[in-house]
Coordinates of C-alpha atoms in Angstrom, one line a residue:
X1031 CA 53.6 -67.9 25.6
X1032 CA 54.4 -67.9 29.5
X1033 CA 56.5 -70.6 30.2
X1034 CA 59.5 -70.2 31.6
X1035 CA 61.8 -72.8 30.7
X1036 CA 61.2 -76.1 32.0
X1037 CA 62.7 -77.4 34.3
X1038 CA 62.3 -80.7 33.2
X1039 CA 62.0 -80.9 29.3
X1040 CA 59.1 -81.9 27.2
X1041 CA 59.8 -85.7 25.8
X1042 CA 59.5 -85.3 22.1
X1043 CA 56.3 -86.2 20.7
X1044 CA 56.5 -89.2 19.0
X1045 CA 55.1 -89.4 15.3
X1046 CA 52.2 -92.0 16.5
X1047 CA 51.0 -88.7 19.0
X1048 CA 51.4 -86.9 15.6
X1049 CA 49.6 -89.7 13.9
X1050 CA 46.4 -89.7 16.5
X1051 CA 45.8 -85.5 16.1
X1052 CA 45.6 -85.2 12.9
X1053 CA 43.7 -88.6 12.9
X1054 CA 40.6 -87.3 15.4
X1055 CA 40.9 -84.2 13.3
X1056 CA 40.2 -85.6 10.4
X1057 CA 37.1 -87.7 12.5
X1058 CA 35.8 -84.6 13.2
X1059 CA 35.9 -82.7 10.4
X1060 CA 33.9 -85.4 8.5
X1061 CA 31.3 -85.5 11.7
X1062 CA 31.5 -81.1 11.3
X1063 CA 30.4 -81.9 7.5
X1064 CA 27.8 -84.2 9.1
X1065 CA 25.9 -81.9 11.2
X1066 CA 26.8 -79.4 8.3
X1067 CA 24.8 -81.3 6.3
X1068 CA 22.1 -81.6 8.4
X1069 CA 21.5 -78.2 9.1
X1070 CA 21.0 -77.2 5.6
X1071 CA 18.2 -80.0 5.4
X1072 CA 16.6 -79.0 8.7
X1073 CA 16.6 -75.3 7.9
X1074 CA 14.7 -76.5 4.6
X1075 CA 12.1 -78.6 5.9
X1076 CA 8.9 -78.8 7.5
X1077 CA 11.5 -78.5 11.4
X1078 CA 12.9 -75.3 10.6
X1079 CA 10.4 -73.3 12.3
X1080 CA 11.4 -75.3 15.8
X1081 CA 15.0 -75.5 14.4
X1082 CA 14.9 -71.7 14.4
X1083 CA 12.6 -71.5 16.9
X1084 CA 15.3 -73.1 19.6
X1085 CA 18.0 -71.4 18.6
X1086 CA 16.8 -67.5 19.6
X1087 CA 14.7 -68.8 23.4
X1088 CA 16.3 -67.2 25.6
X1089 CA 17.9 -68.6 29.0
X1090 CA 20.3 -66.5 31.2
X1091 CA 19.2 -63.7 29.2
X1092 CA 20.7 -65.3 25.9
X1093 CA 19.9 -66.7 22.8
X1094 CA 20.9 -70.4 22.8
X1095 CA 22.7 -69.6 20.0
X1096 CA 24.4 -66.4 22.3
X1097 CA 25.4 -69.4 24.4
X1098 CA 26.1 -71.8 21.8
X1099 CA 28.8 -68.8 20.1
X1100 CA 30.2 -67.0 23.3
X1101 CA 30.3 -70.2 25.9
X1102 CA 30.1 -73.3 25.0
X1103 CA 32.8 -72.1 21.7
X1104 CA 35.3 -70.7 24.6
X1105 CA 36.5 -74.2 25.3
X1106 CA 37.1 -74.5 21.1
X1107 CA 39.2 -71.5 21.4
X1108 CA 40.2 -73.2 24.4
X1109 CA 42.1 -76.2 22.6
X1110 CA 42.9 -73.3 19.5
X1111 CA 45.2 -71.4 22.0
X1112 CA 46.8 -75.2 23.7
X1113 CA 47.6 -76.5 20.0
X1114 CA 49.5 -73.2 19.5
X1115 CA 51.3 -72.9 22.6
X1116 CA 52.1 -76.8 22.4
X1117 CA 53.5 -76.5 18.3
X1118 CA 55.3 -73.1 19.0
X1119 CA 57.4 -74.9 21.9
X1120 CA 57.8 -78.2 21.3
X1121 CA 55.7 -79.5 17.3
X1122 CA 56.2 -78.6 14.3
X1123 CA 56.4 -74.6 14.5
X1124 CA 59.1 -74.9 17.0
X1125 CA 62.1 -73.4 14.8
X1126 CA 62.1 -70.5 12.2
X1127 CA 63.0 -72.4 9.3
X1128 CA 59.9 -74.8 10.4
X1129 CA 57.5 -71.8 10.7
X1130 CA 59.0 -70.3 7.4
X1131 CA 57.1 -72.5 4.8
X1132 CA 53.1 -72.6 6.9
X1133 CA 53.5 -69.5 8.2
X1134 CA 54.3 -67.8 4.6
X1135 CA 51.5 -69.7 3.3
X1136 CA 49.2 -68.6 5.6
X1137 CA 50.8 -65.3 5.6
X1138 CA 49.3 -65.2 2.0
X1139 CA 46.6 -67.7 2.4
X1140 CA 45.1 -64.8 4.9
X1141 CA 46.0 -61.7 2.4
X1142 CA 44.9 -63.0 -0.5
X1143 CA 41.3 -63.8 -0.1
X1144 CA 40.9 -60.4 2.1
X1145 CA 41.9 -58.6 -0.7
X1146 CA 39.1 -60.2 -2.7
X1147 CA 36.5 -60.4 -0.6
X1148 CA 37.1 -55.8 -0.6
X1149 CA 37.3 -55.8 -4.3
X1150 CA 33.9 -57.1 -4.6
X1151 CA 32.4 -55.8 -1.8
X1152 CA 34.9 -51.9 -2.1
X1153 CA 31.4 -49.7 -3.4
X1154 CA 29.9 -51.1 -0.6
X1155 CA 30.8 -49.8 3.0
X1156 CA 28.3 -51.9 5.0
X1157 CA 29.8 -54.6 3.5
X1158 CA 33.5 -53.9 4.1
X1159 CA 33.5 -55.0 7.8
X1160 CA 33.6 -58.2 6.4
X1161 CA 36.6 -58.0 5.1
X1162 CA 38.0 -60.7 7.4
X1163 CA 35.8 -64.1 6.5
X1164 CA 37.5 -65.5 3.8
X1165 CA 40.8 -65.4 5.8
X1166 CA 40.3 -68.5 7.9
X1167 CA 41.1 -72.3 7.2
X1168 CA 39.1 -74.8 9.1
X1169 CA 41.3 -77.6 10.3
X1170 CA 39.1 -80.4 10.9
X1171 CA 37.0 -79.6 7.6
X1172 CA 40.4 -79.6 5.5
X1173 CA 41.5 -82.3 8.0
X1174 CA 38.5 -84.6 7.1
X1175 CA 38.5 -84.3 3.1
X1176 CA 41.7 -85.3 3.8
X1177 CA 41.7 -88.7 5.4
X1178 CA 39.0 -89.6 3.1
X1179 CA 41.8 -89.5 0.2
X1180 CA 43.5 -91.7 2.6
X1181 CA 47.3 -93.0 1.8
X1182 CA 47.4 -90.9 -1.9
X1183 CA 48.7 -87.4 0.4
X1184 CA 51.7 -88.0 2.4
X1185 CA 52.0 -87.4 6.0
X1186 CA 54.2 -84.5 5.1
X1187 CA 50.7 -82.5 3.5
X1188 CA 49.1 -83.2 6.1
X1189 CA 51.6 -81.7 8.3
X1190 CA 52.2 -78.7 6.8
X1191 CA 48.2 -78.2 6.6
X1192 CA 47.9 -78.5 10.4
X1193 CA 51.0 -76.2 11.1
X1194 CA 49.5 -73.5 8.0
X1195 CA 45.6 -73.7 10.0
X1196 CA 47.2 -73.5 13.2
X1197 CA 48.8 -70.5 12.4
X1198 CA 45.6 -69.1 10.1
X1199 CA 43.4 -69.7 13.6
X1200 CA 46.3 -67.5 15.6
X1201 CA 46.1 -64.7 13.0
X1202 CA 42.4 -65.0 12.6
X1203 CA 42.7 -64.1 17.0
X1204 CA 44.3 -61.2 16.4
X1205 CA 41.6 -59.7 14.2
X1206 CA 38.8 -60.5 15.9
X1207 CA 40.7 -59.4 19.0
X1208 CA 41.3 -55.8 17.0
X1209 CA 38.7 -55.6 14.8
X1210 CA 35.5 -57.1 16.0
X1211 CA 35.4 -56.0 19.6
X1212 CA 32.8 -54.0 20.7
X1213 CA 32.9 -50.7 22.9
X1214 CA 35.6 -51.4 26.0
X1215 CA 34.2 -51.6 29.6
X1216 CA 37.1 -50.8 31.4
X1217 CA 36.9 -51.8 35.0
X1218 CA 35.9 -55.1 33.2
X1219 CA 39.3 -55.1 31.1
X1220 CA 41.1 -54.3 34.4
X1221 CA 39.4 -57.2 36.1
X1222 CA 40.2 -59.7 33.5
X1223 CA 43.6 -58.6 32.5
X1224 CA 44.1 -58.7 36.8
X1225 CA 43.3 -62.6 36.1
X1226 CA 45.3 -62.7 33.5
X1227 CA 48.0 -61.6 35.8
X1228 CA 47.8 -64.1 38.6
X1229 CA 47.0 -67.0 35.9
X1230 CA 51.0 -65.9 34.7
X1231 CA 52.3 -65.9 38.4
X1232 CA 51.2 -68.9 39.1
X1233 CA 52.8 -70.7 35.7
X1234 CA 56.5 -68.7 37.1
X1235 CA 56.0 -70.1 40.4
X1236 CA 55.6 -73.7 39.2
X1237 CA 51.8 -74.0 40.4
X1238 CA 50.5 -77.9 37.9
X1239 CA 47.0 -78.3 39.4
X1240 CA 45.2 -77.8 36.6
X1241 CA 42.0 -76.8 38.6
X1242 CA 44.3 -73.8 39.9
X1243 CA 44.0 -72.8 36.1
X1244 CA 40.1 -73.4 35.1
X1245 CA 38.3 -71.7 38.1
X1246 CA 40.0 -68.8 37.3
X1247 CA 39.4 -69.3 33.9
X1248 CA 35.7 -69.0 34.3
X1249 CA 35.7 -65.8 36.1
X1250 CA 38.0 -64.7 33.1
X1251 CA 34.7 -65.6 30.5
X1252 CA 32.7 -63.5 32.9
X1253 CA 34.9 -60.3 32.9
X1254 CA 36.2 -60.6 29.5
X1255 CA 32.5 -61.3 28.0
X1256 CA 31.5 -57.8 30.4
X1257 CA 34.3 -55.8 28.9
X1258 CA 33.0 -55.8 25.2
X1259 CA 36.0 -57.9 23.5
X1260 CA 34.4 -61.2 22.4
X1261 CA 34.2 -63.5 25.6
X1262 CA 35.8 -66.3 23.2
X1263 CA 39.4 -65.2 23.3
X1264 CA 39.2 -66.0 27.1
X1265 CA 39.9 -69.4 26.1
X1266 CA 42.7 -68.8 24.5
X1267 CA 44.3 -66.4 26.8
X1268 CA 43.9 -69.4 29.3
X1269 CA 45.8 -72.0 27.0
X1270 CA 48.8 -69.4 27.1
X1271 CA 49.1 -69.6 30.6
X1272 CA 48.6 -73.1 31.5
X1273 CA 52.1 -74.9 31.8
X1274 CA 54.2 -77.3 29.0
X1275 CA 56.7 -78.1 31.1
X1276 CA 56.8 -81.4 33.5
X1277 CA 55.5 -81.5 36.5
X1278 CA 58.1 -82.9 39.0
X1279 CA 55.5 -84.7 41.5
X1280 CA 53.5 -86.1 38.9
X1281 CA 56.0 -86.2 35.7
X1282 CA 53.1 -85.3 33.2
X1283 CA 52.4 -82.3 31.8
X1284 CA 49.4 -80.2 32.6
X1285 CA 49.0 -78.4 28.7
X1286 CA 49.1 -81.8 27.4
X1287 CA 46.8 -83.4 29.6
X1288 CA 44.3 -80.8 29.5
X1289 CA 44.1 -81.1 25.7
X1290 CA 43.8 -84.7 25.8
X1291 CA 41.6 -84.4 27.6
X1292 CA 38.9 -81.8 25.5
X1293 CA 39.9 -82.7 22.2
X1294 CA 37.5 -85.3 21.4
X1295 CA 34.8 -83.2 23.6
X1296 CA 35.6 -80.7 21.1
X1297 CA 35.8 -82.1 17.9
X1298 CA 32.9 -84.2 17.7
X1299 CA 30.9 -82.3 20.6
X1300 CA 30.8 -78.0 20.4
X1301 CA 31.9 -77.8 16.7
X1302 CA 29.3 -80.6 15.7
X1303 CA 26.7 -77.9 17.6
X1304 CA 28.7 -74.9 16.5
X1305 CA 28.1 -76.1 12.7
X1306 CA 24.7 -77.4 12.9
X1307 CA 23.4 -74.4 14.9
X1308 CA 25.1 -71.7 12.4
X1309 CA 25.1 -73.6 9.4
X1310 CA 21.5 -73.6 8.8
X1311 CA 20.1 -70.8 6.4
X1312 CA 16.8 -71.5 4.9
X1313 CA 16.7 -71.1 0.7
X1314 CA 13.2 -69.8 0.7
X1315 CA 12.9 -66.6 -1.2
X1316 CA 16.4 -66.2 -1.9
X1317 CA 16.7 -66.4 -6.0
X1318 CA 20.1 -67.7 -8.3
X1319 CA 20.3 -63.6 -8.2
X1320 CA 21.5 -63.3 -4.7
X1321 CA 24.8 -65.3 -5.2
X1322 CA 26.0 -62.7 -7.0
X1323 CA 25.6 -60.2 -4.3
X1324 CA 28.9 -58.7 -3.2
X1325 CA 29.5 -60.6 0.1
X1326 CA 28.4 -64.2 -0.9
X1327 CA 30.2 -63.7 -4.0
X1328 CA 33.4 -61.7 -2.4
X1329 CA 33.5 -64.8 0.6
X1330 CA 32.9 -67.5 -2.1
X1331 CA 35.0 -66.0 -4.6
X1332 CA 37.9 -65.3 -2.0
X1333 CA 38.1 -68.3 -0.1
X1334 CA 38.6 -70.8 -3.4
X1335 CA 40.6 -68.6 -5.6
X1336 CA 42.0 -65.6 -3.0
X1337 CA 43.2 -68.4 -0.6
X1338 CA 44.9 -70.7 -3.3
X1339 CA 46.3 -67.6 -4.7
X1340 CA 48.1 -66.5 -1.4
X1341 CA 49.2 -69.9 0.0
X1342 CA 50.2 -71.4 -3.2
X1343 CA 51.4 -68.3 -4.7
X1344 CA 53.8 -67.3 -1.7
X1345 CA 55.1 -71.1 -1.0
X1346 CA 56.3 -71.1 -4.5
X1347 CA 58.5 -67.8 -4.5
X1348 CA 59.5 -69.2 -0.6
X1349 CA 60.4 -72.5 -2.0
X1350 CA 62.2 -71.3 -5.6
X1351 CA 63.8 -68.6 -3.1
X1352 CA 65.9 -71.3 -1.2
X1353 CA 63.2 -69.9 2.2
X1354 CA 61.9 -73.1 2.5
X1355 CA 61.6 -77.1 0.8
X1356 CA 58.3 -78.5 -0.5
X1357 CA 57.2 -80.8 1.9
X1358 CA 59.2 -84.6 1.7
X1359 CA 57.5 -86.9 -0.2
X1360 CA 54.9 -84.4 -1.9
X1361 CA 54.7 -83.2 -5.6
X1362 CA 53.7 -80.3 -7.1
X1363 CA 50.4 -80.8 -8.1
X1364 CA 50.2 -82.5 -4.8
X1365 CA 50.7 -79.2 -2.7
X1366 CA 48.1 -77.5 -4.7
X1367 CA 45.8 -79.1 -4.3
X1368 CA 45.9 -79.0 -0.1
X1369 CA 46.6 -75.3 -1.2
X1370 CA 42.9 -75.4 -2.9
X1371 CA 41.8 -77.4 0.3
X1372 CA 42.8 -74.2 3.0
X1373 CA 39.7 -72.4 0.6
X1374 CA 37.8 -74.6 3.1
X1375 CA 36.9 -72.0 5.3
X1376 CA 33.5 -73.0 7.4
X1377 CA 33.8 -72.8 11.2
X1378 CA 35.9 -69.7 11.7
X1379 CA 34.7 -68.3 8.9
X1380 CA 31.2 -68.4 10.1
X1381 CA 31.9 -66.9 13.2
X1382 CA 34.2 -63.9 12.1
X1383 CA 30.7 -63.8 9.7
X1384 CA 28.5 -64.1 13.1
X1385 CA 30.4 -60.4 14.3
X1386 CA 30.5 -58.2 11.6
X1387 CA 26.9 -58.6 11.1
X1388 CA 25.9 -59.1 14.4
X1389 CA 22.4 -57.1 13.7
X1390 CA 21.5 -58.1 10.2
X1391 CA 20.2 -61.5 9.7
X1392 CA 19.7 -61.1 6.0
X1393 CA 23.8 -60.6 5.7
X1394 CA 24.6 -63.1 8.1
X1395 CA 22.9 -65.2 5.6
X1396 CA 24.3 -64.3 2.8
X1397 CA 27.5 -65.3 5.0
X1398 CA 26.7 -68.2 5.2
X1399 CA 25.9 -69.1 1.2
X1400 CA 29.4 -67.5 0.8
X1401 CA 31.1 -69.8 3.2
X1402 CA 29.2 -72.7 2.2
X1403 CA 29.4 -72.2 -1.7
X1404 CA 33.8 -71.3 -1.6
X1405 CA 34.1 -74.0 0.6
X1406 CA 32.5 -77.0 -1.2
X1407 CA 34.4 -75.9 -4.5
X1408 CA 37.8 -75.9 -2.8
X1409 CA 36.9 -79.5 -1.5
X1410 CA 35.8 -80.2 -4.0
X1411 CA 38.2 -78.8 -6.4
X1412 CA 41.2 -80.2 -4.0
X1413 CA 40.0 -83.8 -3.7
X1414 CA 39.8 -83.6 -7.5
X1415 CA 43.6 -82.5 -8.2
X1416 CA 44.8 -85.0 -5.1
X1417 CA 42.7 -87.7 -7.0
X1418 CA 44.8 -87.3 -10.1
X1419 CA 47.7 -86.5 -8.9
X1420 CA 51.5 -89.2 -8.8
X1421 CA 51.9 -90.5 -6.1
X1422 CA 55.9 -89.4 -6.4
X1423 CA 57.6 -86.5 -8.1
X1424 CA 58.4 -86.8 -11.8
X1425 CA 62.9 -86.8 -11.8

C-alpha cells in the first residue's frame, strides 16, 4: 500500500468510528435509493426529453454524463482506495484471520455471478464483455437496507458485509484495469507513472501535507484519462500513496483526515448524482419479452442467484472446515439474508456496464434493467429473510 511502517503508530480505530462509518454509508445508501427511484420516474415522465438532453449536453468536449462518470466519480474511487488501504493496514482486514471469511465470500460472490452471466450469454459474442457487471456489491445500497432493519441485524454482520464489499471493490478495480481498458497511449501512461513515482517518494520521505498529494493527483487524473485507462482509477492509485501514519507535527493521519473530509460529499452528493444520471431508463418501447434477453436476464440472475450462491457457498465451506467462524451473534439464517443483500450491485455494476458497452445505448439500457431487477430482487429477498430470522442462535 506504499506506506512504510509508520514511525508513530496509528491508534486503534474505536468501535464508535466503525459505527459512524456504517451509519454514514447506510444513510448514503438510502439517499442513493431515492436518487435511483427519482431517475426512473423522471425518465418515464414528460420531463424525459429534458433529462436525457441535459445528460448529453457537451461541456469542454465531453457530455455532462461523461463528466459525471469520468471526473466526478474519481472522488468515489479515491474514497474506495482510502477505505481499502485503511482497512488492510489497521482495520477489519488487517490480519489474515480477519480476511479469510470476507475474502472467500467476495471471491465466490464475484466468480459465481460472472459464470451465471456467461451461461446466459454464451451464444452472443457481442454481449460476453458484460461478464463482470453482476460481480460487484454496492456497499452503500446494501448497508442502507440493513439500516432499515435496525437492531435485527448484529453489528458483526454489518462489519462482515463492509469488509466483503471493500474486497469486492478492490476486485472490481482490478477487473476494470485489466479488462475494460482501451488502446493505451504510452507517453501519457509514462507520464502517469512518473507522477505516481513522485507520490510514492513523498510518502516514503514522510511528506504529510495533503495539498502535496492532491495537486499532483489532478495531473495524474489528466494523464490517466489521456492514456486510455479509465480515469477514475487515478483516484484509487492516488489514495494508495497518501500516508496513513501519524504526522509528528500535527499528531493526525493524512489519510484519515482526507477520508473524513470527502466521505459525506461522496456518500450524499457524488454517488446519488451518479445514480440519478445513470439509473434513468425509459420503458417506452420495451416489452415484457425484453426482460428475457440474455443481457438483462444474465445480469439479474447473476446478482440474485450467483451472488447468494457464491457468497454463502464459499462461506459455508470455510466455516464448516474450521478455516473461519460465523460472525459473532449471528445465525445461519441471518448470514444467508446478508448473502442475499450482496446481490445489490447498483453503483459499480452500472459503472462496469457503461465500460462494457460504451457505444450501444440499447445494451446500456438492458444493463440498467438487469441491474435494477437483480438488485431489487436481492434487496427484497434479503430483507424478508432477515425480518423473519430469529435474533439468537439455536442451541
